[in-house]
Coordinates of C-alpha atoms in Angstrom, one line a residue:
M1 CA 0.0 0.0 0.0
H2 CA 2.9 2.4 0.9
R3 CA 4.5 1.8 -2.5
I4 CA 1.3 2.6 -4.4
T5 CA 0.8 5.8 -2.5
T6 CA 4.4 6.8 -3.2
M7 CA 3.9 6.1 -6.9
V8 CA 0.8 8.3 -7.2
L9 CA 2.5 11.1 -5.4
L10 CA 5.5 11.0 -7.7
A11 CA 3.2 11.1 -10.7
L12 CA 1.4 14.1 -9.5
L13 CA 4.7 15.9 -8.9
A14 CA 5.9 15.0 -12.4
A15 CA 2.6 16.3 -14.0
P16 CA 2.5 19.9 -15.5
S17 CA 1.2 22.4 -12.9
S18 CA -1.9 23.2 -15.0
E19 CA -3.0 19.5 -15.0
V20 CA -2.5 19.2 -11.2
T21 CA -4.6 22.4 -10.7
S22 CA -7.3 21.1 -13.0
A23 CA -7.5 17.9 -11.2
Q24 CA -7.6 19.4 -7.7
A25 CA -9.9 22.3 -8.5
P26 CA -13.7 21.8 -8.2
Q27 CA -15.6 22.0 -11.4
A28 CA -17.2 25.4 -12.1
S29 CA -21.0 25.4 -11.9
A30 CA -22.8 25.6 -15.0
A31 CA -25.4 27.9 -13.3
G32 CA -24.8 31.5 -13.5
P33 CA -26.6 34.9 -14.0
E34 CA -27.4 34.0 -17.6
S35 CA -28.8 30.6 -16.8
A36 CA -30.9 32.1 -13.9
L37 CA -32.4 34.7 -16.3
I38 CA -33.2 31.9 -18.9
E39 CA -34.8 29.9 -16.1
E40 CA -36.9 33.0 -15.0
L41 CA -38.0 33.4 -18.7
V42 CA -39.1 29.8 -18.9
Y43 CA -41.1 30.3 -15.7
A44 CA -42.8 33.4 -17.2
N45 CA -43.9 31.4 -20.2
R46 CA -45.3 28.5 -18.1
I47 CA -46.9 30.8 -15.5
L48 CA -48.7 32.9 -18.1
Y49 CA -50.1 29.8 -19.7
D50 CA -51.1 28.4 -16.3
Q51 CA -52.9 31.6 -15.4
G52 CA -54.8 31.6 -18.7
V53 CA -53.4 34.8 -20.2
L54 CA -51.4 33.0 -22.9
D55 CA -52.6 29.9 -24.7
G56 CA -51.0 28.4 -27.8
F57 CA -50.0 31.9 -28.8
G58 CA -48.3 34.9 -27.3
H59 CA -44.7 35.4 -26.2
V60 CA -42.5 36.9 -23.4
S61 CA -39.0 38.2 -23.7
V62 CA -36.3 39.6 -21.4
R63 CA -33.4 42.0 -22.1
D64 CA -30.0 40.3 -21.9
E65 CA -28.3 41.3 -18.7
K66 CA -24.9 40.7 -20.4
N67 CA -25.6 42.8 -23.5
P68 CA -28.5 45.3 -23.3
Q69 CA -28.5 45.5 -27.1
H70 CA -29.7 41.9 -27.2
F71 CA -32.8 40.2 -25.8
L72 CA -33.9 36.6 -25.1
L73 CA -37.1 35.0 -26.5
S74 CA -38.2 31.4 -27.1
R75 CA -38.2 29.9 -30.5
S76 CA -41.7 29.9 -32.1
M77 CA -43.8 27.5 -30.0
A78 CA -46.6 27.4 -27.5
P79 CA -45.6 29.1 -24.3
G80 CA -46.7 26.4 -22.1
L81 CA -44.2 24.0 -23.6
V82 CA -41.1 26.2 -23.5
T83 CA -37.9 24.9 -21.9
T84 CA -34.5 26.3 -21.2
K85 CA -33.3 24.7 -24.5
D86 CA -35.8 26.7 -26.5
I87 CA -34.5 30.1 -25.6
L88 CA -32.8 32.1 -28.4
E89 CA -30.9 35.3 -28.4
Y90 CA -31.8 38.3 -30.7
D91 CA -30.4 41.7 -31.5
L92 CA -32.4 44.8 -31.4
Q93 CA -33.4 44.5 -35.1
G94 CA -35.1 41.2 -34.3
A95 CA -32.6 39.0 -35.9
P96 CA -31.7 35.8 -34.1
I97 CA -27.9 35.7 -33.2
D98 CA -27.7 31.9 -33.7
G99 CA -31.1 30.3 -34.4
G100 CA -29.7 27.1 -35.5
G101 CA -32.4 26.9 -38.2
R102 CA -35.2 26.9 -35.7
A103 CA -38.5 28.7 -36.4
V104 CA -38.7 32.2 -34.8
Y105 CA -41.8 34.2 -33.8
L106 CA -43.1 36.4 -36.7
E107 CA -43.8 39.2 -34.1
R108 CA -40.5 39.4 -32.5
F109 CA -40.3 42.9 -33.8
I110 CA -42.7 43.9 -31.0
H111 CA -39.9 43.2 -28.6
A112 CA -37.1 44.6 -30.6
A113 CA -38.8 47.9 -31.3
I114 CA -39.8 48.5 -27.6
Y115 CA -36.3 47.6 -26.3
R116 CA -34.8 50.0 -28.7
V117 CA -36.7 53.1 -27.4
R118 CA -37.3 52.0 -23.9
P119 CA -34.1 51.5 -21.9
D120 CA -36.2 51.2 -18.7
V121 CA -37.9 48.1 -20.0
K122 CA -36.4 44.7 -19.1
A123 CA -39.2 42.4 -20.1
I124 CA -42.1 42.4 -22.5
V125 CA -45.2 40.2 -23.0
H126 CA -47.5 40.0 -26.0
S127 CA -50.9 38.4 -25.3
Y128 CA -54.0 37.6 -27.2
S129 CA -56.2 37.6 -24.1
P130 CA -60.0 37.7 -25.1
A131 CA -60.8 39.9 -22.2
L132 CA -58.3 42.6 -23.4
I133 CA -59.4 42.3 -27.1
V134 CA -62.9 43.4 -26.0
F135 CA -61.5 46.6 -24.8
S136 CA -59.4 47.0 -27.9
V137 CA -62.3 47.0 -30.3
T138 CA -64.9 48.9 -28.4
G139 CA -62.9 52.1 -27.6
T140 CA -64.0 51.7 -24.0
S141 CA -61.0 52.9 -21.7
L142 CA -59.4 50.3 -19.6
R143 CA -59.1 51.8 -16.1
P144 CA -58.1 50.5 -12.7
V145 CA -61.0 49.2 -10.7
Y146 CA -59.0 47.9 -7.8
H147 CA -55.6 48.4 -6.2
L148 CA -53.8 45.4 -7.7
S149 CA -54.2 46.9 -11.2
S150 CA -53.5 50.4 -10.1
F151 CA -50.6 50.7 -12.6
L152 CA -53.3 51.1 -15.3
G153 CA -53.9 54.6 -13.9
A154 CA -51.1 55.7 -16.1
G155 CA -53.4 55.2 -19.1
V156 CA -53.9 52.4 -21.6
P157 CA -53.6 53.5 -25.2
I158 CA -54.9 51.6 -28.2
F159 CA -52.8 50.7 -31.2
D160 CA -54.5 50.5 -34.5
I161 CA -52.3 48.9 -37.1
R162 CA -54.4 50.6 -39.9
D163 CA -53.0 53.9 -38.8
A164 CA -49.5 52.7 -39.6
A165 CA -50.0 50.4 -42.6
G166 CA -53.6 50.3 -43.8
M167 CA -55.1 46.8 -44.5
T168 CA -52.8 44.1 -43.0
D169 CA -53.0 40.6 -41.5
M170 CA -52.9 42.4 -38.1
L171 CA -49.3 41.0 -37.4
I172 CA -46.3 43.0 -36.4
R173 CA -44.1 41.6 -39.1
D174 CA -41.4 44.1 -39.3
N175 CA -39.6 47.0 -37.6
H176 CA -41.7 49.6 -39.2
L177 CA -44.8 48.3 -37.5
G178 CA -42.9 47.6 -34.3
D179 CA -41.9 51.2 -34.1
A180 CA -45.4 52.3 -34.7
L181 CA -46.6 50.2 -31.8
A182 CA -43.8 51.4 -29.6
K183 CA -44.6 55.0 -30.3
V184 CA -48.3 54.4 -29.2
L185 CA -47.2 52.5 -26.1
A186 CA -44.8 55.5 -25.4
D187 CA -43.9 55.5 -21.6
K188 CA -46.9 53.4 -20.5
P189 CA -46.8 49.9 -19.0
V190 CA -49.6 48.5 -21.2
A191 CA -51.0 49.2 -24.7
L192 CA -54.0 47.4 -26.3
M193 CA -53.8 46.3 -30.0
R194 CA -57.0 46.7 -31.9
G195 CA -58.4 43.2 -32.7
H196 CA -55.1 41.6 -31.7
G197 CA -54.5 41.7 -28.0
A198 CA -52.0 43.7 -25.8
V199 CA -48.4 44.4 -25.1
V200 CA -47.2 44.8 -21.5
V201 CA -43.8 45.8 -20.2
G202 CA -42.0 45.8 -17.0
N203 CA -38.6 46.4 -15.3
S204 CA -38.3 42.8 -14.6
I205 CA -39.8 39.5 -15.8
P206 CA -41.9 39.1 -12.6
E207 CA -43.2 42.7 -12.9
A208 CA -44.2 42.2 -16.6
V209 CA -45.9 38.9 -15.8
Y210 CA -47.7 40.5 -12.9
R211 CA -48.9 43.4 -14.9
L212 CA -50.3 41.2 -17.6
I213 CA -52.1 38.9 -15.3
Y214 CA -53.7 41.8 -13.4
T215 CA -54.5 43.7 -16.5
D216 CA -56.5 40.8 -17.6
V217 CA -58.3 40.4 -14.2
N218 CA -59.0 44.2 -14.3
A219 CA -60.6 43.8 -17.8
R220 CA -62.9 41.1 -16.6
L221 CA -63.8 42.9 -13.4
Q222 CA -64.5 46.2 -15.3
A223 CA -66.7 44.4 -17.9
D224 CA -68.7 42.6 -15.1
A225 CA -69.1 45.8 -13.1
A226 CA -70.3 47.8 -16.3
R227 CA -73.3 45.4 -16.5
L228 CA -74.3 46.3 -13.0
G229 CA -74.1 50.0 -13.3
A230 CA -71.8 53.0 -13.1
I231 CA -68.2 52.2 -12.0
N232 CA -66.5 54.1 -9.3
F233 CA -62.9 53.8 -10.6
L234 CA -59.7 54.4 -8.6
S235 CA -58.9 58.2 -8.8
A236 CA -55.6 59.3 -10.3
E237 CA -54.2 60.0 -6.8
E238 CA -55.3 56.6 -5.5
A239 CA -53.9 54.8 -8.5
G240 CA -50.6 56.6 -8.1
K241 CA -50.3 55.9 -4.4
S242 CA -51.3 52.3 -4.9
A243 CA -48.9 51.7 -7.8
A244 CA -46.0 52.9 -5.7
T245 CA -46.5 50.0 -3.3
L246 CA -46.7 47.2 -5.9
D247 CA -43.0 46.4 -5.6
V248 CA -44.0 44.6 -2.5
Q249 CA -46.8 42.6 -4.1
V250 CA -45.0 41.4 -7.1
P251 CA -42.5 39.0 -5.4
R252 CA -45.2 37.5 -3.3
A253 CA -47.4 36.6 -6.4
W254 CA -44.3 35.4 -8.4
E255 CA -43.3 32.9 -5.9
L256 CA -46.8 31.5 -5.6
W257 CA -47.1 31.2 -9.4
K258 CA -43.7 29.5 -9.6
S259 CA -44.7 27.0 -6.9
R260 CA -47.7 26.0 -9.1
I261 CA -45.3 25.2 -12.0
G262 CA -42.7 23.2 -9.9
K263 CA -39.3 22.4 -11.3
I264 CA -38.6 23.3 -14.9
Q265 CA -36.2 21.8 -17.5

């Protein structure tokens, strides 16, 4: 036994220092800020499907923490099926950096255009929620009816694609249309898209997810309340004060929604 131990020690001493260091050093973890961001993006896709505000369609993106001139977005697929392996990187013109031949969302230009003009935006969701489409086609203003949707007090503009391009298939297929949508959104957290859905932004993935879910809830509450009579909306002052407290609410809701999804791939 002593002879074997001595031989191993001599072999280690004879090896190049880099090999010894490699053998002795622990392996670096594959997890890091980028992988954590990708995991959070996958959770966003799954949560929004679970909460019923995305179905087989719609998409969510996040600005790349390493390079703010890029963003992360899934390949073209149903949000409820997205995994970490489906996330692609795009530049701010909407071009995939290395798509590997995989299909990409036609409306990725929504994300590219908003990231170009809104440095404050770190995450974007595009949804086809039926509850929001109702407001997009009637001209009825979507206004906050309770405190969890108080961010709507900033106003909810409506984008009509006909104003930018006449008769189309309603999809944001290029940067010209993306720019037109971003201009209507301006500095607001939410914009409706006539006959199409909505776009919602946030300064983080959890905030964008929270805003979309509670925009959808507010739309259903407002429509229900309107059938009963005149609505006593939040005042501008109430909405402003309430919206300032939502930073506390978002993490609580996010952790609950994540727990419903469980471990992701």
